[in-house]
CSV table of C-alpha atoms in Angstrom, one decimal:
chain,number,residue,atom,x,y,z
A,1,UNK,CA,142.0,185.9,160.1
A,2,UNK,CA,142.3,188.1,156.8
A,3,UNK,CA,146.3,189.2,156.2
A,4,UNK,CA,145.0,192.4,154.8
A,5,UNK,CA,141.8,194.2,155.8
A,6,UNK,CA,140.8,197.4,153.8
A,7,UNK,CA,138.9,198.5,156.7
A,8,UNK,CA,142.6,198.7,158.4
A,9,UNK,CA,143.3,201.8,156.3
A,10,UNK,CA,140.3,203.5,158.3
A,11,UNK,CA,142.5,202.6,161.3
A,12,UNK,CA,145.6,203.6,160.4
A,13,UNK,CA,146.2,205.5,163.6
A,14,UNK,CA,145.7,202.8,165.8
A,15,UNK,CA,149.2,202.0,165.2
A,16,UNK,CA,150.0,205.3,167.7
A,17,UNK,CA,148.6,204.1,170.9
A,18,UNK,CA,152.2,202.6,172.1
A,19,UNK,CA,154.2,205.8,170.9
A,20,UNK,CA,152.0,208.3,170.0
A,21,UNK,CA,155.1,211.0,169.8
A,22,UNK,CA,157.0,208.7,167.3
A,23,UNK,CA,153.4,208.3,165.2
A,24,UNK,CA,152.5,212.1,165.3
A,25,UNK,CA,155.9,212.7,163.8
A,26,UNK,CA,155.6,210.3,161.3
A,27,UNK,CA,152.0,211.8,160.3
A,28,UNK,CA,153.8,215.3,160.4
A,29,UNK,CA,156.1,214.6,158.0
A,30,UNK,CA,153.9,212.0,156.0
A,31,UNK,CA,151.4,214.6,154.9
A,32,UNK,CA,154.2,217.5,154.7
A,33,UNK,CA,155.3,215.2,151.9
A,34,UNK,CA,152.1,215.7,150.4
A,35,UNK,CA,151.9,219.1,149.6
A,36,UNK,CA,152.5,221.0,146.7
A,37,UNK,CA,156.1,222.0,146.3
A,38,UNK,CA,158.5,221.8,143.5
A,39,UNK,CA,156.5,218.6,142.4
A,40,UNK,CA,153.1,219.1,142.3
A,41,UNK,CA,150.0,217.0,144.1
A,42,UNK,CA,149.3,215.1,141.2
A,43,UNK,CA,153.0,214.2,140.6
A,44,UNK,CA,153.4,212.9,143.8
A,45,UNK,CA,150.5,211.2,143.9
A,46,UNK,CA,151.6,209.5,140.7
A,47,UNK,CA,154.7,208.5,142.8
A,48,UNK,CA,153.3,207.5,145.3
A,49,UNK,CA,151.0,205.0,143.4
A,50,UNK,CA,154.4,203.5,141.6
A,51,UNK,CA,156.1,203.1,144.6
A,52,UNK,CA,153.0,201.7,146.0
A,53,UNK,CA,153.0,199.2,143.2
A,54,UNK,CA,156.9,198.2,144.1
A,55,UNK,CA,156.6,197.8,147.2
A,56,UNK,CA,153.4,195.9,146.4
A,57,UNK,CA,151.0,197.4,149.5
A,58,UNK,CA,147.5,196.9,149.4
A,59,UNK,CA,146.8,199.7,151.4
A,60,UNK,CA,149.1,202.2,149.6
A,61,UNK,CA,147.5,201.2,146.3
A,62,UNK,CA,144.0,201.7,147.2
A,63,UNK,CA,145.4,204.7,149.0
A,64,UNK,CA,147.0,206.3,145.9
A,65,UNK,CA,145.0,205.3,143.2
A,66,UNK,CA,142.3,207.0,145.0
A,67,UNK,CA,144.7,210.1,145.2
A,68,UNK,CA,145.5,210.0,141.7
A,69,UNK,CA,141.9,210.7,140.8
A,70,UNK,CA,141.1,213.5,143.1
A,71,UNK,CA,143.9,215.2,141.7
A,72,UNK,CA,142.9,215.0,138.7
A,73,UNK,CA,145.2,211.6,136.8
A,74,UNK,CA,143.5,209.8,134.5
A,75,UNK,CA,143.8,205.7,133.9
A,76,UNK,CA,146.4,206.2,131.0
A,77,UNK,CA,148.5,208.1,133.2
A,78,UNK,CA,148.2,205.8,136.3
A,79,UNK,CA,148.9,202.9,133.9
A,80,UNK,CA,152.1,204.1,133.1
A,81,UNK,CA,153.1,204.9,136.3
A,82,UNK,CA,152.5,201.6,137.0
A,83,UNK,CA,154.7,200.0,134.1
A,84,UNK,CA,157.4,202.9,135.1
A,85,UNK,CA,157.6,200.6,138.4
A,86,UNK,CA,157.4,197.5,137.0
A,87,UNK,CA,160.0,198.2,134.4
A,88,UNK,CA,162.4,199.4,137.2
A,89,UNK,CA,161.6,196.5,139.2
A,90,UNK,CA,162.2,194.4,136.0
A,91,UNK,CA,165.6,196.2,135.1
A,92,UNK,CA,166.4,195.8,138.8
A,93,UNK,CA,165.6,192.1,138.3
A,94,UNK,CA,167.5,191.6,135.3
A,95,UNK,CA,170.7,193.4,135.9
A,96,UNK,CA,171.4,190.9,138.9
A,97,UNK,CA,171.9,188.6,136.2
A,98,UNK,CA,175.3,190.1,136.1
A,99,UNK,CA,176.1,188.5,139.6
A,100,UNK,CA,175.3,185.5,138.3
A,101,UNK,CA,177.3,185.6,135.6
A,102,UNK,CA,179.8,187.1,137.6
A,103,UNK,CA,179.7,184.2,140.2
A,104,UNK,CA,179.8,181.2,137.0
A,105,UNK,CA,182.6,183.0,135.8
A,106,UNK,CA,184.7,183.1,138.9
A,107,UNK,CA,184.4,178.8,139.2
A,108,UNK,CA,184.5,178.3,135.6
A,109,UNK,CA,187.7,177.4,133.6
B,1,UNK,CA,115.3,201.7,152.3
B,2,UNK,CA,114.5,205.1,151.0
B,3,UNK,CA,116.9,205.6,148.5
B,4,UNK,CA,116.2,209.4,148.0
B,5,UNK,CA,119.0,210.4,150.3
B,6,UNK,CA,121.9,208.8,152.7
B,7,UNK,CA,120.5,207.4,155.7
B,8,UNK,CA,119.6,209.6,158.4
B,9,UNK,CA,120.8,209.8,161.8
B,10,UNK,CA,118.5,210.3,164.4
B,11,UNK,CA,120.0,214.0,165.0
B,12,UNK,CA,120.9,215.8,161.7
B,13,UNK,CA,125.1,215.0,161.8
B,14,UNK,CA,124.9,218.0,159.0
B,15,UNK,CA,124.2,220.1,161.3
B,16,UNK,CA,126.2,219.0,164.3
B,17,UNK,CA,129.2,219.0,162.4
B,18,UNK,CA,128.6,222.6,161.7
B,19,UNK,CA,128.1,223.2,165.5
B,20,UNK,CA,130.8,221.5,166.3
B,21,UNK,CA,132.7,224.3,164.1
B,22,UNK,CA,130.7,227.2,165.3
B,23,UNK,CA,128.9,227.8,162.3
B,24,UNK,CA,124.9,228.6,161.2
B,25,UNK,CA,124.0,227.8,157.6
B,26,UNK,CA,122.2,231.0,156.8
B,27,UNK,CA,120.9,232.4,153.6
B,28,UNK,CA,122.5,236.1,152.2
B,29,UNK,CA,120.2,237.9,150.0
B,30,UNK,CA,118.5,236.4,146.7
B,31,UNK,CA,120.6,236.7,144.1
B,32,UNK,CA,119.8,233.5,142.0
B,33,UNK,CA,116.2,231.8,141.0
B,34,UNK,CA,117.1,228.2,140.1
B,35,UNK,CA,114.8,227.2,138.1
B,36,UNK,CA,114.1,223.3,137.3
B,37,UNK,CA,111.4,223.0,134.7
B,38,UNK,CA,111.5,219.6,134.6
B,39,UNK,CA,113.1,216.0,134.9
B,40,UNK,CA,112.2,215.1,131.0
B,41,UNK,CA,115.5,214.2,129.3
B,42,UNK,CA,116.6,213.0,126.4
B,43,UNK,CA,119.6,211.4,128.3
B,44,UNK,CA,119.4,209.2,131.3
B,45,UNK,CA,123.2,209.4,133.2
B,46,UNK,CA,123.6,207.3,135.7
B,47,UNK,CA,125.0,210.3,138.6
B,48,UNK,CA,122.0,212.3,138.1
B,49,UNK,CA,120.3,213.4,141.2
B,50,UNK,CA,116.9,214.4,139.6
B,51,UNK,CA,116.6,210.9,137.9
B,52,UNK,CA,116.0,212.4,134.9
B,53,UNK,CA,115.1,210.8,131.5
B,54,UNK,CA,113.3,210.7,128.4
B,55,UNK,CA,110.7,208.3,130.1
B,56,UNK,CA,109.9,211.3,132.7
B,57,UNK,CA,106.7,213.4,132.6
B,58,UNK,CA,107.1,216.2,135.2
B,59,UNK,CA,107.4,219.2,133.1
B,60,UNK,CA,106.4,223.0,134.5
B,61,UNK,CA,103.7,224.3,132.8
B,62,UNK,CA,103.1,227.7,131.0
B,63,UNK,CA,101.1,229.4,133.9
B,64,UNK,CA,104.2,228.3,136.1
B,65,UNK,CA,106.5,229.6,134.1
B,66,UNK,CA,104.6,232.9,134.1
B,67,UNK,CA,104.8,233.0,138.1
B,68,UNK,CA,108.2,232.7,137.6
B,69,UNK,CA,108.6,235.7,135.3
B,70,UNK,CA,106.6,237.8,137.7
B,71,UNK,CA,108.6,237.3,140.5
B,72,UNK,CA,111.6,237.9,138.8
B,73,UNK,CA,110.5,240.8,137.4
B,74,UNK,CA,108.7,241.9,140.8
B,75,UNK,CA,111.6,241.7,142.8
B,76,UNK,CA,114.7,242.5,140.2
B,77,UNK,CA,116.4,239.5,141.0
B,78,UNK,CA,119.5,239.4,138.7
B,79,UNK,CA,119.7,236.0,137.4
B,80,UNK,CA,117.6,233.3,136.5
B,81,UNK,CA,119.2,229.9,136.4
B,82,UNK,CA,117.4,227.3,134.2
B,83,UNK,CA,117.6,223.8,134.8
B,84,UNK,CA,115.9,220.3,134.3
B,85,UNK,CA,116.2,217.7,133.0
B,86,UNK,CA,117.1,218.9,129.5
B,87,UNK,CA,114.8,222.3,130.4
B,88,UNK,CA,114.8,223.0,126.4
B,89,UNK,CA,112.7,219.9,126.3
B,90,UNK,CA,110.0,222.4,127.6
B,91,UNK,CA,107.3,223.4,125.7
B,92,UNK,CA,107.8,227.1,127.5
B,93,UNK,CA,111.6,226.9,127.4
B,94,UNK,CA,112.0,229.6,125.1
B,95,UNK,CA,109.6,231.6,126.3
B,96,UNK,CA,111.0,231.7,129.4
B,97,UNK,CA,114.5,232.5,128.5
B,98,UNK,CA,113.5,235.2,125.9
B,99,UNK,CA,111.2,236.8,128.6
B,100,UNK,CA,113.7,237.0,131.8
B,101,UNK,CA,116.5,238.0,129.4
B,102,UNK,CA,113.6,240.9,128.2
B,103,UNK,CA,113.1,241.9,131.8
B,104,UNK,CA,117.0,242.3,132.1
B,105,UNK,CA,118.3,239.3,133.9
B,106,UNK,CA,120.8,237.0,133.3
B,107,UNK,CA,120.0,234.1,131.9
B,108,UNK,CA,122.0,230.7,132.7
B,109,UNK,CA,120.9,227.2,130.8
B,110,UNK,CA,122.2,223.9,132.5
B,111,UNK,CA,122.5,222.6,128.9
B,112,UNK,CA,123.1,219.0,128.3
B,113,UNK,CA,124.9,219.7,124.6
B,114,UNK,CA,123.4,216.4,123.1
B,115,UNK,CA,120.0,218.1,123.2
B,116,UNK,CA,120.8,219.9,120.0
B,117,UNK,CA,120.4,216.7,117.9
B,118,UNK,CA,116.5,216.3,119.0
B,119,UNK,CA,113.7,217.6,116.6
B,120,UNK,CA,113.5,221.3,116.2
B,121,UNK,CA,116.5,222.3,118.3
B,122,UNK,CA,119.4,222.4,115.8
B,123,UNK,CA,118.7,226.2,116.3
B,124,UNK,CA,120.1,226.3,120.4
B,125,UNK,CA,123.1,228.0,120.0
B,126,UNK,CA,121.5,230.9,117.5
B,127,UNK,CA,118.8,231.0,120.5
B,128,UNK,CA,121.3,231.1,123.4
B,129,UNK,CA,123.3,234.0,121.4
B,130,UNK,CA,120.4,236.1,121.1
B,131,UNK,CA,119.5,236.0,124.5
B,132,UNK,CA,122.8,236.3,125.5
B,133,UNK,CA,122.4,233.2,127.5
B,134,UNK,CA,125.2,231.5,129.8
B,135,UNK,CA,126.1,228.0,128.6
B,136,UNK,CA,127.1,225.6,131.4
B,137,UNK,CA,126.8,222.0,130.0
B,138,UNK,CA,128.5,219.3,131.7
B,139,UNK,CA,131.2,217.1,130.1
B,140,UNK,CA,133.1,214.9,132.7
B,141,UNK,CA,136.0,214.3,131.0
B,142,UNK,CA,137.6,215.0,127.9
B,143,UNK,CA,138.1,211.6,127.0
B,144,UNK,CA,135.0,209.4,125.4
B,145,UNK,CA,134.7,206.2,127.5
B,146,UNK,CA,134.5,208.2,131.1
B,147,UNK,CA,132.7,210.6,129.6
B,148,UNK,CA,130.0,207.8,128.1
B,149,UNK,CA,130.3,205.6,130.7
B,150,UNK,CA,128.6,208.4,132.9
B,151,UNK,CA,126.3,210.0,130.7
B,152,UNK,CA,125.9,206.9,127.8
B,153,UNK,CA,126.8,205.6,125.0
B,154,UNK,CA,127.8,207.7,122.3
B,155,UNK,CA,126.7,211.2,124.0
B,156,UNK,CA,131.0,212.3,123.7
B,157,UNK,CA,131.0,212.2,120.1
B,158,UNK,CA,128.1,214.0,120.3
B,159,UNK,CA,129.1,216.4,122.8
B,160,UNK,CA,131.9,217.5,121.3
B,161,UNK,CA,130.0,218.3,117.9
B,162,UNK,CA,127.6,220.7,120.0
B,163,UNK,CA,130.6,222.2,121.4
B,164,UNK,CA,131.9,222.5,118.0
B,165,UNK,CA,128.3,224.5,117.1
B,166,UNK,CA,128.6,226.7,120.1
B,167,UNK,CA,132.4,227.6,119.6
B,168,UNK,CA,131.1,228.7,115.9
B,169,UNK,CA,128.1,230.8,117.3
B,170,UNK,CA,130.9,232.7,119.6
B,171,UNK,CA,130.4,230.7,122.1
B,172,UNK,CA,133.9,230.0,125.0
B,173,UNK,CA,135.6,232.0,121.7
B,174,UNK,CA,138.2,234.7,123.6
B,175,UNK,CA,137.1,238.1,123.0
B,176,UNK,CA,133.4,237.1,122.6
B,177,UNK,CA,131.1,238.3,126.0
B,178,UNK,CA,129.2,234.7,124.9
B,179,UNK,CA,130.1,232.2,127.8
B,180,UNK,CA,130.2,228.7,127.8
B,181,UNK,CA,131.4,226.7,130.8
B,182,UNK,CA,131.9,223.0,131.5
B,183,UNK,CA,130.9,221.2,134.6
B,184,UNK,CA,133.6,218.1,135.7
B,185,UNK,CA,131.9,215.3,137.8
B,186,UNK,CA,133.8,212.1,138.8
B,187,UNK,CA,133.0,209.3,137.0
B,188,UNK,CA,132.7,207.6,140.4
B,189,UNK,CA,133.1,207.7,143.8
B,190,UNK,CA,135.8,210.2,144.7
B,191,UNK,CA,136.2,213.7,145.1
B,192,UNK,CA,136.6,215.8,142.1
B,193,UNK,CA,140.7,216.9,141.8
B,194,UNK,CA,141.3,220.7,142.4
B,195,UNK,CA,139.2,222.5,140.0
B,196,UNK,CA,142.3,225.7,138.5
B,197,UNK,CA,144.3,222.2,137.9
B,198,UNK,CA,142.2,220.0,135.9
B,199,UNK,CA,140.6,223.7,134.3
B,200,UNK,CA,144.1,223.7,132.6
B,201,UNK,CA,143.6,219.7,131.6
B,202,UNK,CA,140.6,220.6,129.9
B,203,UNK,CA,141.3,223.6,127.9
B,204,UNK,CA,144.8,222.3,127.1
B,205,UNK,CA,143.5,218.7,126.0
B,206,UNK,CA,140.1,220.1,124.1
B,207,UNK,CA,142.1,222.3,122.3
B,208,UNK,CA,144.3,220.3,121.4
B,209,UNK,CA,142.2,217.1,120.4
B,210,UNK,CA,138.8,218.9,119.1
B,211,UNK,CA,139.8,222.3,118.5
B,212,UNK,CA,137.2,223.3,121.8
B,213,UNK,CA,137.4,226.4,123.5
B,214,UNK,CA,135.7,227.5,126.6
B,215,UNK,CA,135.5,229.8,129.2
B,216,UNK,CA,135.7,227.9,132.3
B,217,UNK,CA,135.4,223.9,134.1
B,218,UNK,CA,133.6,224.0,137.1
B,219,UNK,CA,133.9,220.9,139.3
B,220,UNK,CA,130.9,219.5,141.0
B,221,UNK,CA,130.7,216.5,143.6
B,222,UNK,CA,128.7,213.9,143.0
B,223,UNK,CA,125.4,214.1,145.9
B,224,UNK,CA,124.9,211.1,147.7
B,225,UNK,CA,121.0,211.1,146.6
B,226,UNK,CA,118.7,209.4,143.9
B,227,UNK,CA,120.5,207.8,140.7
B,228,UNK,CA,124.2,208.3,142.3
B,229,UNK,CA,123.0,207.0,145.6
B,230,UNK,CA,121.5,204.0,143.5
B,231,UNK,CA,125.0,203.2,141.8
B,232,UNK,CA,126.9,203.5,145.3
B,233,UNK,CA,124.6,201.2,147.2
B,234,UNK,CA,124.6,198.8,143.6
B,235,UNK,CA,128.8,199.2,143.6
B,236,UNK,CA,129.5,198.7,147.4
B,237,UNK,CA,130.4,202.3,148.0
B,238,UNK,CA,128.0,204.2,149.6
B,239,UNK,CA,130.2,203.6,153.6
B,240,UNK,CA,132.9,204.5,152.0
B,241,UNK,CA,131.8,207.3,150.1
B,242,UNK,CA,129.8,209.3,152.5
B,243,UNK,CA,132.5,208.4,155.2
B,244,UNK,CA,135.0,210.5,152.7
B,245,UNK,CA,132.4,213.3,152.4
B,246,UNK,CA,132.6,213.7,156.3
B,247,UNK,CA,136.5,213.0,156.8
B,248,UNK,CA,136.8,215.9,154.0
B,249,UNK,CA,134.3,218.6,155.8
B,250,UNK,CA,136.1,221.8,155.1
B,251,UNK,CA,134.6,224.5,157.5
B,252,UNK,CA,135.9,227.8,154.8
B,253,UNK,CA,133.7,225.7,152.1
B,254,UNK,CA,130.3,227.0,154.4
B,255,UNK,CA,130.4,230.6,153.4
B,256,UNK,CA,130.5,230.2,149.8
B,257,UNK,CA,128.0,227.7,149.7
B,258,UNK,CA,125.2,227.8,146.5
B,259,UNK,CA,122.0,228.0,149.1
B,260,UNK,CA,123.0,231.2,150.6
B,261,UNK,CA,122.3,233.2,147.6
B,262,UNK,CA,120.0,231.4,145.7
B,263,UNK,CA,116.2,229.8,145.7
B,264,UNK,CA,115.2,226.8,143.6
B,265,UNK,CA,111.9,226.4,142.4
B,266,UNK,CA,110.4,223.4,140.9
B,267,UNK,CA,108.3,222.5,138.1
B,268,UNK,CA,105.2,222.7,140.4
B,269,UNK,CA,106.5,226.3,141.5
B,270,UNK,CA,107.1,225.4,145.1
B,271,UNK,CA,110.4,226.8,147.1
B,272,UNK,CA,113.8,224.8,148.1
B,273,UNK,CA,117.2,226.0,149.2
B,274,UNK,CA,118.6,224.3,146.3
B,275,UNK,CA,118.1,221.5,143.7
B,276,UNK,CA,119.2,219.0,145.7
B,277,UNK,CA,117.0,219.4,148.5
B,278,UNK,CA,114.0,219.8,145.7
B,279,UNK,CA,114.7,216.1,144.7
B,280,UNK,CA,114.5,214.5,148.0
B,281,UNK,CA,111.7,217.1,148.7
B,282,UNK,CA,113.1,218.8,151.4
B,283,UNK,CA,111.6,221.9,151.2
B,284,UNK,CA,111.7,225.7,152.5
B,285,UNK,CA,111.5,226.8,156.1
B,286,UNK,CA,108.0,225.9,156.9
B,287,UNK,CA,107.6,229.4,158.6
B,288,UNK,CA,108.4,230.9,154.7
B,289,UNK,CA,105.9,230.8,151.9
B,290,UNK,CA,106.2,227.3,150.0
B,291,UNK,CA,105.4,228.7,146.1
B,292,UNK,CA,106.8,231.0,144.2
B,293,UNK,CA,103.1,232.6,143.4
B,294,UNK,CA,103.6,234.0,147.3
B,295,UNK,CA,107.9,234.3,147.3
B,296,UNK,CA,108.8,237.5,149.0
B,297,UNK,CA,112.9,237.8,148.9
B,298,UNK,CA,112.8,240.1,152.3
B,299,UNK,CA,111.5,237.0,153.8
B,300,UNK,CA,113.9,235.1,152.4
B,301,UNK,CA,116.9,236.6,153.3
B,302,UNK,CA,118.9,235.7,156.0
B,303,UNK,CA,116.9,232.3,156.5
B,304,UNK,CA,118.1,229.0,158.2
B,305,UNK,CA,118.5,226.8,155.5
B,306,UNK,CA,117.0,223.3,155.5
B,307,UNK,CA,119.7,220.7,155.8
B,308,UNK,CA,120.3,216.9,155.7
B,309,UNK,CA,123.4,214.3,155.5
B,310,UNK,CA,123.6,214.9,151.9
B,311,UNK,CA,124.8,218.4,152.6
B,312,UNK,CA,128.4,216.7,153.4
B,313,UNK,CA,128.9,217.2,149.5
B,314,UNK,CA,128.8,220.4,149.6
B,315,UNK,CA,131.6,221.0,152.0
B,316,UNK,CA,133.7,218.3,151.1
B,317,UNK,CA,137.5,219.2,149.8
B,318,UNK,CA,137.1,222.7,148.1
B,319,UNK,CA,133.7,222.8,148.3
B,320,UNK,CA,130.9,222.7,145.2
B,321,UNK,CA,128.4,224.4,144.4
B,322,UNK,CA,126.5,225.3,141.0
B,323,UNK,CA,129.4,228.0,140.1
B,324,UNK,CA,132.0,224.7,140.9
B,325,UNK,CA,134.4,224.7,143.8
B,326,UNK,CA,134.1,227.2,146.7
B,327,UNK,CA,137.1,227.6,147.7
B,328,UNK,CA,139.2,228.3,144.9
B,329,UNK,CA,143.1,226.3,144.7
């Protein structure tokens, strides 16, 4: 058996057939998310793809880099979105570094 | 498998889809001949849904051309909408354009831009302004490589030196009545992004790299027939594709949908409800006459248009027709 399936994206709303209220509130505000407001479509779809990225889902990736397109993002702009993530991610990484240090310290002389 | 169009279902799903909404795909009057005079190109792009390219030999004749002229000037239709192929590639291209625009219609050229650099058409933009002719050329992105990887290798650069040509005839200028719109496709399989929103990518970024103006982008799906249909069963995305073509059925896109107000008519002179149904040779009501020699707009109007899968483009998102999205964001 396959982890990840990309026909499970198709099937997404499977996952409602045990609490259908607590799914059709998620989908509610899900797509209410979506919509343009102070940020626009393609912003948020740009968001979504680097959050996508760091929180390293398969299905939101597909999801999202599809989004990006039909709102109009081109690969540049993805790609940076992308690296925005990955730098966070890195800088995230990197500044635990500090509780190492921070833990060395404390048992050194 | 045929590969002229998606497979077909033994109903028509088109149509059921539009039942199931309460709608009748019926023609308004006939505002718009669409005329394709041919699938001779001098470019060969790999969405094109009339295969077109240089090998081609389908190419309307004079004497068709002439039928053409006589029912538009017969029946005052306003506009006649040339297409191909490259249609200048036509021997009676010119003819054709100069005449309509004599009677007093409105002449629009589906013009590829790269045409200009073949032999004896350097003049196209001098033509076009003397017949006050409406420029739509596609351009699917203002960047080279989608642009090429589409429509070939090295047809950007050369894209954006016609555009150059027609900005300095008067052409997308402001203040000039000379128009010149772009057509957006995806360079893939997806949905084209809102058309106002990527309008303002374009004429922000062509400005601002080439010095390009025009008047406006219109944003055309890609139709699941033909060359397109060819690269999504080749790419492993023809499921997926047309399955996101019938997720993304918009009901509003119906009424402001190309076949309603127009009537294509192909090098051979006989009758479709739009270009796409003329390559996979889906013609007319078979109660309504078949050639433009016997074309009667009374009959016309008001006619049940002739539908198939591929239709699901048409209504998918915003909608697209010739004139771009149909419901406008």
């Amino acid at each position: 058996m396959a982890y990840y399936d990309e026909e499970d994206l198709g099937r997404f709303s499977e996952i409602a057939k045990y609490r259908p209220d607590l799914f059709e509130k998620f989908m509610a505000w899900y797509q209410a998310c979506q919509e343009d407001g102070a940020l626009s479509r393609r912003e948020k779809a740009l968001i979504g793809l680097a959050v996508a990225h760091a929180l390293q889902c398969p299905y939101c990736i597909d999801a999202y880099a599809q989004a990006c397109l039909e709102s109009g993002s081109n690969m540049e702009q993805m790609t940076e979105a992308i690296h925005m993530a990955s730098a966070i991610r890195g800088g995230a990484a990197l500044i635990h570094g500090l509780q190492a240090h921070n833990s060395v310290h404390k048992v050194s002389m | 498998m045929d590969r002229s169009t998606v497979p077909m279902s033994a109903t028509n799903d088109f149509e059921e889809k539009l039942a199931a909404h309460g709608l009748e795909l019926r023609a308004e009057t006939v505002e718009i001949l669409q005329v394709n005079v041919g699938k001779l190109c001098n470019q060969a792009c790999k969405h094109c849904h009339v295969d077109a390219s240089p090998k081609r030999t389908e190419i309307m004749t004079r004497e068709t051309a002439e039928q053409v002229l006589a029912a538009l000037h017969r029946f005052r239709i306003p506009t006649l909408d040339i297409t191909g192929g490259a249609p200048e590639l036509n021997p009676s291209f010119r003819y054709l354009v100069s005449q309509a625009h004599a009677l007093g219609a409105h002449v629009c050229v589906r013009h590829n831009l790269t045409v200009i650099f073949e032999p004896g058409q350097d003049d196209l933009p001098e033509f076009f302004r003397e017949c006050e002719v409406e420029v739509i050329s596609s351009l699917p992105y203002f960047l080279e490589q989608q642009t090429d990887a589409q429509r070939g290798h090295g047809v950007f650069e050369k894209s954006v030196e016609a555009l150059r040509r027609l900005n300095e005839t008067g052409y997308g200028i402001d203040g000039s009545n000379l128009i010149l719109n772009l057509v957006y496709n995806p360079v893939g399989a997806y949905l084209p992004p809102p058309q106002a929103s990527i309008e303002a990518d374009f004429k922000r970024e062509m400005m601002a790299r080439y010095g390009i103006s025009f008047n406006h982008l219109y944003t055309i799906t890609n139709m699941p027939i033909k060359r397109f249909l060819d690269y999504l069963r080749r790419s492993g995305n023809e499921e997926r594709y047309i399955r996101k073509l019938i997720e993304a059925f918009n009901p509003q896109a119906v009424a402001g949908l190309m076949c309603r107000n127009l009537v294509s008519v192909d090098w051979l002179g006989r009758l479709y409800d739009c270009d796409f149904n003329q390559m996979i040779e889906l013609g007319v009501d078979p109660e309504l006459p078949q050639t433009i020699v016997d074309f009667d707009p009374a009959k016309f109007a008001l006619r049940r248009i002739q539908t198939a899968s591929h239709c699901f483009g048409c209504t998918a998102g915003a909608g697209s027709s010739c004139g771009g999205a149909v419901v406008k964001n």
